[in-house]
Amino acid sequence: MDIITHTSPWSRRLRAALDAPASWSFLDAPAGPLHDAVTALPLGPYRDVLHGVWLGHPLHPALVQVPMGCWLSAGLLDATGQRRASGALVAAGLVAVGPAALAGWVDWAKLDPPRRRTGLVHAVANTTGVVLYTGSLLARGRGHRMRGRLLGWAGLTAVSAGAALGGHLSYRLAAGPNRAAAVPRLAPADWVGLGPVADFANGVPTRRTAGGLGVVVVRSADGFAVLAERCAHLSGPLAEGAVVDGCLRCPWHGSEFRLRDGEVVHGPATAPQPVFETRVIAGHLEVRFPGAG
């Protein structure tokens, strides 16, 4: 069954097609105004809700299960002739797609240009599907059942293509995973020295290496906070960030992590930043990671 192996021509062409949008620089022109429009939305604290900070991982993939499930079920019912139930599912999917799309756009606005391009093509495919499903619902309401079924199947094709790009964006291009997940396996289990305490200025993030792993040190009146240096969102350099109200703000996308425990205060990051244990021995700062290895 060579068709299902990653070395087959079919597989290589498919992966090349999914990889391609990341290099389409012409998408940067429409992406710029869209980014500004999404960033300017007056969402307040709901922006973090849409990111999924409260959930611990991005909310968008969870929300899209509702419209996708409705539309897939509608397609199957259309194929078996159960038109009334399929029409209701098409309508339910259209109602559910709004929150899912908004969460997706909020996440999209915090991506770098290559991932943003793929995300834009993903959104175009899904928007095409929404338009087709809207036409399908209207056709069904006017008694044009066959047209409604055909438009529904076309919509399912479009959103399926969008789902493939969304999965590629999440897993191949790593737009959503916790970038700090490997820290407990890479961090030192034993105490490691980071240098004399006199080397660390108050309130200034300072990069050091602990057992080969980058960490950021923040000294305050309460002592030392040491966190993994690469942001859990998209690996931004936290040592180049700023200390704000007891939090460390990522310089790339503005995620804020509480210094005392690494918890996310503001997204787009959804996973907490790993925090190291600290101690001072003979004027030198030492750290270790609990349960490392």
PDB file of C-alpha atoms in Angstrom:
ATOM      1  CA  MET A   1       0.000   0.000   0.000  1.00  0.00           C
ATOM      2  CA  ASP A   2       2.512   2.583  -1.154  1.00  0.00           C
ATOM      3  CA  ILE A   3      -0.226   5.211  -1.412  1.00  0.00           C
ATOM      4  CA  ILE A   4      -0.279   5.690   2.366  1.00  0.00           C
ATOM      5  CA  THR A   5       3.477   5.967   2.924  1.00  0.00           C
ATOM      6  CA  HIS A   6       5.230   9.301   3.271  1.00  0.00           C
ATOM      7  CA  THR A   7       7.593   8.396   0.403  1.00  0.00           C
ATOM      8  CA  SER A   8       4.871   7.843  -2.203  1.00  0.00           C
ATOM      9  CA  PRO A   9       4.436  10.461  -4.985  1.00  0.00           C
ATOM     10  CA  TRP A  10       0.839  11.042  -3.864  1.00  0.00           C
ATOM     11  CA  SER A  11       1.939  11.779  -0.307  1.00  0.00           C
ATOM     12  CA  ARG A  12       4.767  14.070  -1.424  1.00  0.00           C
ATOM     13  CA  ARG A  13       2.413  16.083  -3.640  1.00  0.00           C
ATOM     14  CA  LEU A  14      -0.138  16.408  -0.862  1.00  0.00           C
ATOM     15  CA  ARG A  15       2.449  17.586   1.667  1.00  0.00           C
ATOM     16  CA  ALA A  16       3.910  20.022  -0.864  1.00  0.00           C
ATOM     17  CA  ALA A  17       0.449  21.470  -1.451  1.00  0.00           C
ATOM     18  CA  LEU A  18      -0.115  21.927   2.288  1.00  0.00           C
ATOM     19  CA  ASP A  19       3.346  23.454   2.759  1.00  0.00           C
ATOM     20  CA  ALA A  20       2.992  25.867  -0.159  1.00  0.00           C
ATOM     21  CA  PRO A  21       0.865  28.679   1.366  1.00  0.00           C
ATOM     22  CA  ALA A  22       3.548  29.472   3.959  1.00  0.00           C
ATOM     23  CA  SER A  23       5.768  30.770   1.138  1.00  0.00           C
ATOM     24  CA  TRP A  24       3.105  32.832  -0.687  1.00  0.00           C
ATOM     25  CA  SER A  25       4.373  36.287   0.220  1.00  0.00           C
ATOM     26  CA  PHE A  26       1.671  37.958  -1.890  1.00  0.00           C
ATOM     27  CA  LEU A  27      -0.744  37.076   0.933  1.00  0.00           C
ATOM     28  CA  ASP A  28       1.045  39.550   3.199  1.00  0.00           C
ATOM     29  CA  ALA A  29      -0.751  42.439   1.452  1.00  0.00           C
ATOM     30  CA  PRO A  30      -4.278  41.413   2.528  1.00  0.00           C
ATOM     31  CA  ALA A  31      -2.991  39.902   5.773  1.00  0.00           C
ATOM     32  CA  GLY A  32      -1.717  43.270   7.040  1.00  0.00           C
ATOM     33  CA  PRO A  33      -5.088  45.100   7.141  1.00  0.00           C
ATOM     34  CA  LEU A  34      -6.825  41.976   8.430  1.00  0.00           C
ATOM     35  CA  HIS A  35      -4.278  41.695  11.236  1.00  0.00           C
ATOM     36  CA  ASP A  36      -4.812  45.336  12.188  1.00  0.00           C
ATOM     37  CA  ALA A  37      -8.607  44.909  12.129  1.00  0.00           C
ATOM     38  CA  VAL A  38      -8.550  41.820  14.355  1.00  0.00           C
ATOM     39  CA  THR A  39      -6.066  43.426  16.762  1.00  0.00           C
ATOM     40  CA  ALA A  40      -8.273  46.525  17.016  1.00  0.00           C
ATOM     41  CA  LEU A  41     -11.410  44.587  17.970  1.00  0.00           C
ATOM     42  CA  PRO A  42     -12.596  45.832  21.407  1.00  0.00           C
ATOM     43  CA  LEU A  43     -12.624  42.389  22.985  1.00  0.00           C
ATOM     44  CA  GLY A  44     -11.087  43.329  26.324  1.00  0.00           C
ATOM     45  CA  PRO A  45     -10.722  40.306  28.635  1.00  0.00           C
ATOM     46  CA  TYR A  46     -12.652  38.160  26.151  1.00  0.00           C
ATOM     47  CA  ARG A  47      -9.580  38.052  23.943  1.00  0.00           C
ATOM     48  CA  ASP A  48      -7.884  35.771  26.466  1.00  0.00           C
ATOM     49  CA  VAL A  49     -11.097  33.728  26.670  1.00  0.00           C
ATOM     50  CA  LEU A  50     -10.993  33.249  22.900  1.00  0.00           C
ATOM     51  CA  HIS A  51      -7.300  32.338  23.001  1.00  0.00           C
ATOM     52  CA  GLY A  52      -8.164  29.582  25.481  1.00  0.00           C
ATOM     53  CA  VAL A  53      -6.041  30.825  28.390  1.00  0.00           C
ATOM     54  CA  TRP A  54      -8.699  29.524  30.808  1.00  0.00           C
ATOM     55  CA  LEU A  55      -8.687  26.133  29.075  1.00  0.00           C
ATOM     56  CA  GLY A  56      -4.931  25.605  28.983  1.00  0.00           C
ATOM     57  CA  HIS A  57      -4.779  25.145  25.213  1.00  0.00           C
ATOM     58  CA  PRO A  58      -6.175  26.998  22.150  1.00  0.00           C
ATOM     59  CA  LEU A  59      -9.979  27.193  22.114  1.00  0.00           C
ATOM     60  CA  HIS A  60     -10.452  27.363  18.344  1.00  0.00           C
ATOM     61  CA  PRO A  61      -9.830  23.650  17.592  1.00  0.00           C
ATOM     62  CA  ALA A  62     -12.433  22.682  20.192  1.00  0.00           C
ATOM     63  CA  LEU A  63     -15.057  25.087  18.860  1.00  0.00           C
ATOM     64  CA  VAL A  64     -14.722  23.974  15.244  1.00  0.00           C
ATOM     65  CA  GLN A  65     -15.865  20.487  16.179  1.00  0.00           C
ATOM     66  CA  VAL A  66     -19.463  21.738  16.395  1.00  0.00           C
ATOM     67  CA  PRO A  67     -19.945  23.141  12.864  1.00  0.00           C
ATOM     68  CA  MET A  68     -17.785  20.407  11.330  1.00  0.00           C
ATOM     69  CA  GLY A  69     -19.773  17.718  13.118  1.00  0.00           C
ATOM     70  CA  CYS A  70     -23.082  19.271  12.071  1.00  0.00           C
ATOM     71  CA  TRP A  71     -22.059  19.587   8.441  1.00  0.00           C
ATOM     72  CA  LEU A  72     -20.548  16.120   8.166  1.00  0.00           C
ATOM     73  CA  SER A  73     -23.717  14.660   9.652  1.00  0.00           C
ATOM     74  CA  ALA A  74     -25.827  16.742   7.248  1.00  0.00           C
ATOM     75  CA  GLY A  75     -23.849  15.395   4.309  1.00  0.00           C
ATOM     76  CA  LEU A  76     -24.429  11.815   5.426  1.00  0.00           C
ATOM     77  CA  LEU A  77     -28.144  12.429   5.953  1.00  0.00           C
ATOM     78  CA  ASP A  78     -28.423  14.049   2.540  1.00  0.00           C
ATOM     79  CA  ALA A  79     -26.873  10.938   1.033  1.00  0.00           C
ATOM     80  CA  THR A  80     -29.547   8.794   2.696  1.00  0.00           C
ATOM     81  CA  GLY A  81     -32.469  11.062   1.812  1.00  0.00           C
ATOM     82  CA  GLN A  82     -33.228  12.463   5.288  1.00  0.00           C
ATOM     83  CA  ARG A  83     -33.548  16.029   4.047  1.00  0.00           C
ATOM     84  CA  ARG A  84     -35.388  17.718   6.931  1.00  0.00           C
ATOM     85  CA  ALA A  85     -32.865  16.631   9.546  1.00  0.00           C
ATOM     86  CA  SER A  86     -29.941  17.553   7.288  1.00  0.00           C
ATOM     87  CA  GLY A  87     -31.330  21.055   6.781  1.00  0.00           C
ATOM     88  CA  ALA A  88     -31.521  21.564  10.539  1.00  0.00           C
ATOM     89  CA  LEU A  89     -27.907  20.451  10.898  1.00  0.00           C
ATOM     90  CA  VAL A  90     -26.771  22.837   8.162  1.00  0.00           C
ATOM     91  CA  ALA A  91     -28.482  25.686  10.052  1.00  0.00           C
ATOM     92  CA  ALA A  92     -26.961  24.607  13.390  1.00  0.00           C
ATOM     93  CA  GLY A  93     -23.500  24.566  11.831  1.00  0.00           C
ATOM     94  CA  LEU A  94     -23.951  28.094  10.491  1.00  0.00           C
ATOM     95  CA  VAL A  95     -24.961  29.303  13.961  1.00  0.00           C
ATOM     96  CA  ALA A  96     -21.954  27.623  15.601  1.00  0.00           C
ATOM     97  CA  VAL A  97     -19.369  28.784  13.078  1.00  0.00           C
ATOM     98  CA  GLY A  98     -19.290  32.392  14.317  1.00  0.00           C
ATOM     99  CA  PRO A  99     -17.594  31.837  17.704  1.00  0.00           C
ATOM    100  CA  ALA A 100     -15.236  29.268  16.180  1.00  0.00           C
ATOM    101  CA  ALA A 101     -14.185  31.699  13.453  1.00  0.00           C
ATOM    102  CA  LEU A 102     -13.680  34.573  15.909  1.00  0.00           C
ATOM    103  CA  ALA A 103     -11.435  32.440  18.126  1.00  0.00           C
ATOM    104  CA  GLY A 104      -9.475  31.409  15.040  1.00  0.00           C
ATOM    105  CA  TRP A 105      -8.957  34.990  13.875  1.00  0.00           C
ATOM    106  CA  VAL A 106      -7.784  36.069  17.346  1.00  0.00           C
ATOM    107  CA  ASP A 107      -5.167  33.296  17.341  1.00  0.00           C
ATOM    108  CA  TRP A 108      -4.227  34.037  13.719  1.00  0.00           C
ATOM    109  CA  ALA A 109      -3.396  37.670  14.530  1.00  0.00           C
ATOM    110  CA  LYS A 110      -0.634  36.475  16.894  1.00  0.00           C
ATOM    111  CA  LEU A 111       1.208  34.330  14.347  1.00  0.00           C
ATOM    112  CA  ASP A 112       4.346  35.142  12.380  1.00  0.00           C
ATOM    113  CA  PRO A 113       4.049  35.814   8.606  1.00  0.00           C
ATOM    114  CA  PRO A 114       4.605  32.257   7.244  1.00  0.00           C
ATOM    115  CA  ARG A 115       2.040  30.735   9.599  1.00  0.00           C
ATOM    116  CA  ARG A 116      -0.272  33.702   9.043  1.00  0.00           C
ATOM    117  CA  ARG A 117      -0.264  32.987   5.285  1.00  0.00           C
ATOM    118  CA  THR A 118      -1.295  29.373   5.811  1.00  0.00           C
ATOM    119  CA  GLY A 119      -3.912  30.518   8.303  1.00  0.00           C
ATOM    120  CA  LEU A 120      -5.316  32.960   5.753  1.00  0.00           C
ATOM    121  CA  VAL A 121      -5.747  30.226   3.132  1.00  0.00           C
ATOM    122  CA  HIS A 122      -7.347  28.072   5.846  1.00  0.00           C
ATOM    123  CA  ALA A 123      -9.800  30.919   6.552  1.00  0.00           C
ATOM    124  CA  VAL A 124     -10.577  31.428   2.851  1.00  0.00           C
ATOM    125  CA  ALA A 125     -11.427  27.735   2.460  1.00  0.00           C
ATOM    126  CA  ASN A 126     -13.700  27.833   5.493  1.00  0.00           C
ATOM    127  CA  THR A 127     -15.346  31.082   4.419  1.00  0.00           C
ATOM    128  CA  THR A 128     -16.052  29.511   1.034  1.00  0.00           C
ATOM    129  CA  GLY A 129     -17.674  26.623   2.873  1.00  0.00           C
ATOM    130  CA  VAL A 130     -19.835  28.989   4.935  1.00  0.00           C
ATOM    131  CA  VAL A 131     -21.005  30.777   1.764  1.00  0.00           C
ATOM    132  CA  LEU A 132     -21.871  27.458   0.139  1.00  0.00           C
ATOM    133  CA  TYR A 133     -23.744  26.236   3.210  1.00  0.00           C
ATOM    134  CA  THR A 134     -25.655  29.515   3.375  1.00  0.00           C
ATOM    135  CA  GLY A 135     -26.679  28.982  -0.245  1.00  0.00           C
ATOM    136  CA  SER A 136     -27.585  25.388   0.606  1.00  0.00           C
ATOM    137  CA  LEU A 137     -29.857  26.489   3.442  1.00  0.00           C
ATOM    138  CA  LEU A 138     -31.560  29.098   1.251  1.00  0.00           C
ATOM    139  CA  ALA A 139     -32.082  26.583  -1.538  1.00  0.00           C
ATOM    140  CA  ARG A 140     -33.626  24.089   0.875  1.00  0.00           C
ATOM    141  CA  GLY A 141     -35.959  26.763   2.245  1.00  0.00           C
ATOM    142  CA  ARG A 142     -37.163  27.543  -1.290  1.00  0.00           C
ATOM    143  CA  GLY A 143     -37.864  23.929  -2.051  1.00  0.00           C
ATOM    144  CA  HIS A 144     -34.808  23.346  -4.299  1.00  0.00           C
ATOM    145  CA  ARG A 145     -33.754  20.199  -2.508  1.00  0.00           C
ATOM    146  CA  MET A 146     -31.259  18.843  -5.001  1.00  0.00           C
ATOM    147  CA  ARG A 147     -29.532  22.216  -5.293  1.00  0.00           C
ATOM    148  CA  GLY A 148     -29.390  22.406  -1.516  1.00  0.00           C
ATOM    149  CA  ARG A 149     -27.808  18.972  -1.289  1.00  0.00           C
ATOM    150  CA  LEU A 150     -25.236  19.749  -3.983  1.00  0.00           C
ATOM    151  CA  LEU A 151     -24.301  23.053  -2.356  1.00  0.00           C
ATOM    152  CA  GLY A 152     -24.033  21.259   0.980  1.00  0.00           C
ATOM    153  CA  TRP A 153     -21.642  18.666  -0.394  1.00  0.00           C
ATOM    154  CA  ALA A 154     -19.597  21.416  -2.041  1.00  0.00           C
ATOM    155  CA  GLY A 155     -19.474  23.215   1.302  1.00  0.00           C
ATOM    156  CA  LEU A 156     -18.327  20.032   3.019  1.00  0.00           C
ATOM    157  CA  THR A 157     -15.521  19.717   0.478  1.00  0.00           C
ATOM    158  CA  ALA A 158     -14.407  23.297   1.137  1.00  0.00           C
ATOM    159  CA  VAL A 159     -14.423  23.041   4.928  1.00  0.00           C
ATOM    160  CA  SER A 160     -12.662  19.664   4.731  1.00  0.00           C
ATOM    161  CA  ALA A 161      -9.856  21.328   2.764  1.00  0.00           C
ATOM    162  CA  GLY A 162      -9.818  24.068   5.388  1.00  0.00           C
ATOM    163  CA  ALA A 163      -9.626  21.450   8.145  1.00  0.00           C
ATOM    164  CA  ALA A 164      -6.642  19.807   6.454  1.00  0.00           C
ATOM    165  CA  LEU A 165      -4.859  23.166   6.349  1.00  0.00           C
ATOM    166  CA  GLY A 166      -5.830  23.840   9.959  1.00  0.00           C
ATOM    167  CA  GLY A 167      -4.338  20.539  11.058  1.00  0.00           C
ATOM    168  CA  HIS A 168      -1.205  21.276   9.029  1.00  0.00           C
ATOM    169  CA  LEU A 169      -0.952  24.706  10.660  1.00  0.00           C
ATOM    170  CA  SER A 170      -1.357  23.269  14.152  1.00  0.00           C
ATOM    171  CA  TYR A 171       0.877  20.216  13.928  1.00  0.00           C
ATOM    172  CA  ARG A 172       3.284  20.573  11.001  1.00  0.00           C
ATOM    173  CA  LEU A 173       3.845  24.317  11.506  1.00  0.00           C
ATOM    174  CA  ALA A 174       3.290  24.092  15.282  1.00  0.00           C
ATOM    175  CA  ALA A 175       1.055  27.140  15.584  1.00  0.00           C
ATOM    176  CA  GLY A 176      -0.730  25.939  18.722  1.00  0.00           C
ATOM    177  CA  PRO A 177       1.357  23.469  20.754  1.00  0.00           C
ATOM    178  CA  ASN A 178       3.052  24.308  24.038  1.00  0.00           C
ATOM    179  CA  ARG A 179       6.636  25.138  23.038  1.00  0.00           C
ATOM    180  CA  ALA A 180       7.859  24.625  26.608  1.00  0.00           C
ATOM    181  CA  ALA A 181       6.493  21.094  26.999  1.00  0.00           C
ATOM    182  CA  ALA A 182       9.958  19.508  26.726  1.00  0.00           C
ATOM    183  CA  VAL A 183      11.492  21.582  29.531  1.00  0.00           C
ATOM    184  CA  PRO A 184      10.886  18.993  32.299  1.00  0.00           C
ATOM    185  CA  ARG A 185      12.798  16.402  30.250  1.00  0.00           C
ATOM    186  CA  LEU A 186      15.681  18.734  29.346  1.00  0.00           C
ATOM    187  CA  ALA A 187      16.132  20.690  32.569  1.00  0.00           C
ATOM    188  CA  PRO A 188      18.702  19.723  35.220  1.00  0.00           C
ATOM    189  CA  ALA A 189      17.401  17.632  38.110  1.00  0.00           C
ATOM    190  CA  ASP A 190      20.352  18.616  40.313  1.00  0.00           C
ATOM    191  CA  TRP A 191      21.307  22.093  41.418  1.00  0.00           C
ATOM    192  CA  VAL A 192      23.167  24.096  38.760  1.00  0.00           C
ATOM    193  CA  GLY A 193      24.925  27.402  39.315  1.00  0.00           C
ATOM    194  CA  LEU A 194      23.911  30.493  37.305  1.00  0.00           C
ATOM    195  CA  GLY A 195      26.499  32.900  38.688  1.00  0.00           C
ATOM    196  CA  PRO A 196      27.043  35.402  41.503  1.00  0.00           C
ATOM    197  CA  VAL A 197      23.903  37.169  42.687  1.00  0.00           C
ATOM    198  CA  ALA A 198      25.680  40.478  42.089  1.00  0.00           C
ATOM    199  CA  ASP A 199      25.464  39.786  38.326  1.00  0.00           C
ATOM    200  CA  PHE A 200      21.676  40.162  38.333  1.00  0.00           C
ATOM    201  CA  ALA A 201      20.142  43.633  38.414  1.00  0.00           C
ATOM    202  CA  ASN A 202      16.743  44.174  39.993  1.00  0.00           C
ATOM    203  CA  GLY A 203      13.850  43.967  37.531  1.00  0.00           C
ATOM    204  CA  VAL A 204      16.037  43.200  34.515  1.00  0.00           C
ATOM    205  CA  PRO A 205      15.445  39.857  32.733  1.00  0.00           C
ATOM    206  CA  THR A 206      18.802  38.122  32.275  1.00  0.00           C
ATOM    207  CA  ARG A 207      19.504  35.069  30.170  1.00  0.00           C
ATOM    208  CA  ARG A 208      21.543  32.199  31.579  1.00  0.00           C
ATOM    209  CA  THR A 209      22.045  28.519  30.762  1.00  0.00           C
ATOM    210  CA  ALA A 210      21.138  25.723  33.164  1.00  0.00           C
ATOM    211  CA  GLY A 211      22.462  22.358  32.052  1.00  0.00           C
ATOM    212  CA  GLY A 212      22.329  23.431  28.417  1.00  0.00           C
ATOM    213  CA  LEU A 213      18.799  24.816  28.697  1.00  0.00           C
ATOM    214  CA  GLY A 214      18.170  28.542  28.360  1.00  0.00           C
ATOM    215  CA  VAL A 215      16.559  30.219  31.371  1.00  0.00           C
ATOM    216  CA  VAL A 216      15.639  33.794  32.232  1.00  0.00           C
ATOM    217  CA  VAL A 217      16.445  35.225  35.679  1.00  0.00           C
ATOM    218  CA  VAL A 218      14.493  38.092  37.234  1.00  0.00           C
ATOM    219  CA  ARG A 219      15.701  39.512  40.526  1.00  0.00           C
ATOM    220  CA  SER A 220      13.333  41.452  42.777  1.00  0.00           C
ATOM    221  CA  ALA A 221      13.008  42.524  46.411  1.00  0.00           C
ATOM    222  CA  ASP A 222      11.405  39.136  47.087  1.00  0.00           C
ATOM    223  CA  GLY A 223      14.314  37.151  45.694  1.00  0.00           C
ATOM    224  CA  PHE A 224      14.806  35.429  42.349  1.00  0.00           C
ATOM    225  CA  ALA A 225      12.407  34.048  39.767  1.00  0.00           C
ATOM    226  CA  VAL A 226      13.840  31.743  37.113  1.00  0.00           C
ATOM    227  CA  LEU A 227      11.723  30.597  34.165  1.00  0.00           C
ATOM    228  CA  ALA A 228      12.388  28.710  30.940  1.00  0.00           C
ATOM    229  CA  GLU A 229      13.665  31.359  28.556  1.00  0.00           C
ATOM    230  CA  ARG A 230      11.704  30.484  25.401  1.00  0.00           C
ATOM    231  CA  CYS A 231       8.035  31.475  25.448  1.00  0.00           C
ATOM    232  CA  ALA A 232       5.531  28.615  25.447  1.00  0.00           C
ATOM    233  CA  HIS A 233       3.578  30.320  22.637  1.00  0.00           C
ATOM    234  CA  LEU A 234       6.021  30.651  19.721  1.00  0.00           C
ATOM    235  CA  SER A 235       9.420  30.453  21.464  1.00  0.00           C
ATOM    236  CA  GLY A 236       9.889  34.189  21.881  1.00  0.00           C
ATOM    237  CA  PRO A 237      13.028  35.239  23.838  1.00  0.00           C
ATOM    238  CA  LEU A 238      11.712  36.153  27.269  1.00  0.00           C
ATOM    239  CA  ALA A 239      15.093  37.540  28.298  1.00  0.00           C
ATOM    240  CA  GLU A 240      14.358  40.379  25.857  1.00  0.00           C
ATOM    241  CA  GLY A 241      10.955  40.992  27.428  1.00  0.00           C
ATOM    242  CA  ALA A 242       9.817  43.328  30.187  1.00  0.00           C
ATOM    243  CA  VAL A 243       8.783  42.907  33.809  1.00  0.00           C
ATOM    244  CA  VAL A 244       5.264  44.309  34.307  1.00  0.00           C
ATOM    245  CA  ASP A 245       3.293  44.096  37.563  1.00  0.00           C
ATOM    246  CA  GLY A 246       4.984  40.933  38.754  1.00  0.00           C
ATOM    247  CA  CYS A 247       4.809  39.321  35.319  1.00  0.00           C
ATOM    248  CA  LEU A 248       7.256  38.733  32.497  1.00  0.00           C
ATOM    249  CA  ARG A 249       5.953  39.917  29.119  1.00  0.00           C
ATOM    250  CA  CYS A 250       7.117  38.219  25.913  1.00  0.00           C
ATOM    251  CA  PRO A 251       8.570  40.734  23.421  1.00  0.00           C
ATOM    252  CA  TRP A 252       7.092  38.967  20.390  1.00  0.00           C
ATOM    253  CA  HIS A 253       3.354  38.641  21.001  1.00  0.00           C
ATOM    254  CA  GLY A 254       2.757  40.089  24.453  1.00  0.00           C
ATOM    255  CA  SER A 255       2.045  36.942  26.464  1.00  0.00           C
ATOM    256  CA  GLU A 256       2.455  37.623  30.186  1.00  0.00           C
ATOM    257  CA  PHE A 257       3.581  35.008  32.721  1.00  0.00           C
ATOM    258  CA  ARG A 258       3.397  35.455  36.489  1.00  0.00           C
ATOM    259  CA  LEU A 259       6.923  35.341  37.863  1.00  0.00           C
ATOM    260  CA  ARG A 260       6.188  33.423  41.030  1.00  0.00           C
ATOM    261  CA  ASP A 261       4.576  30.401  39.342  1.00  0.00           C
ATOM    262  CA  GLY A 262       4.712  30.898  35.558  1.00  0.00           C
ATOM    263  CA  GLU A 263       0.921  31.028  35.155  1.00  0.00           C
ATOM    264  CA  VAL A 264      -0.444  32.797  32.077  1.00  0.00           C
ATOM    265  CA  VAL A 265      -1.926  36.178  32.952  1.00  0.00           C
ATOM    266  CA  HIS A 266      -2.507  37.294  29.355  1.00  0.00           C
ATOM    267  CA  GLY A 267      -2.368  35.327  26.101  1.00  0.00           C
ATOM    268  CA  PRO A 268      -1.906  34.406  23.356  1.00  0.00           C
ATOM    269  CA  ALA A 269       0.084  31.782  25.290  1.00  0.00           C
ATOM    270  CA  THR A 270      -2.199  29.218  26.921  1.00  0.00           C
ATOM    271  CA  ALA A 271       0.349  26.984  28.677  1.00  0.00           C
ATOM    272  CA  PRO A 272       2.206  28.146  31.812  1.00  0.00           C
ATOM    273  CA  GLN A 273       5.899  28.898  31.603  1.00  0.00           C
ATOM    274  CA  PRO A 274       8.052  26.331  33.491  1.00  0.00           C
ATOM    275  CA  VAL A 275       9.491  27.737  36.727  1.00  0.00           C
ATOM    276  CA  PHE A 276      12.710  26.556  38.408  1.00  0.00           C
ATOM    277  CA  GLU A 277      13.460  26.196  42.080  1.00  0.00           C
ATOM    278  CA  THR A 278      16.118  28.647  43.295  1.00  0.00           C
ATOM    279  CA  ARG A 279      18.557  28.943  46.167  1.00  0.00           C
ATOM    280  CA  VAL A 280      21.528  31.136  47.015  1.00  0.00           C
ATOM    281  CA  ILE A 281      24.688  29.417  48.271  1.00  0.00           C
ATOM    282  CA  ALA A 282      27.755  31.462  49.203  1.00  0.00           C
ATOM    283  CA  GLY A 283      26.503  34.417  47.168  1.00  0.00           C
ATOM    284  CA  HIS A 284      25.816  32.345  44.044  1.00  0.00           C
ATOM    285  CA  LEU A 285      22.404  31.627  42.493  1.00  0.00           C
ATOM    286  CA  GLU A 286      21.566  27.973  41.847  1.00  0.00           C
ATOM    287  CA  VAL A 287      18.518  26.405  40.202  1.00  0.00           C
ATOM    288  CA  ARG A 288      16.964  23.033  39.521  1.00  0.00           C
ATOM    289  CA  PHE A 289      13.718  21.834  38.017  1.00  0.00           C
ATOM    290  CA  PRO A 290      11.459  19.719  40.253  1.00  0.00           C
ATOM    291  CA  GLY A 291      10.947  16.229  38.842  1.00  0.00           C
ATOM    292  CA  ALA A 292      13.211  16.793  35.838  1.00  0.00           C
ATOM    293  CA  GLY A 293      14.534  13.973  33.713  1.00  0.00           C
TER     294      GLY A 293
END
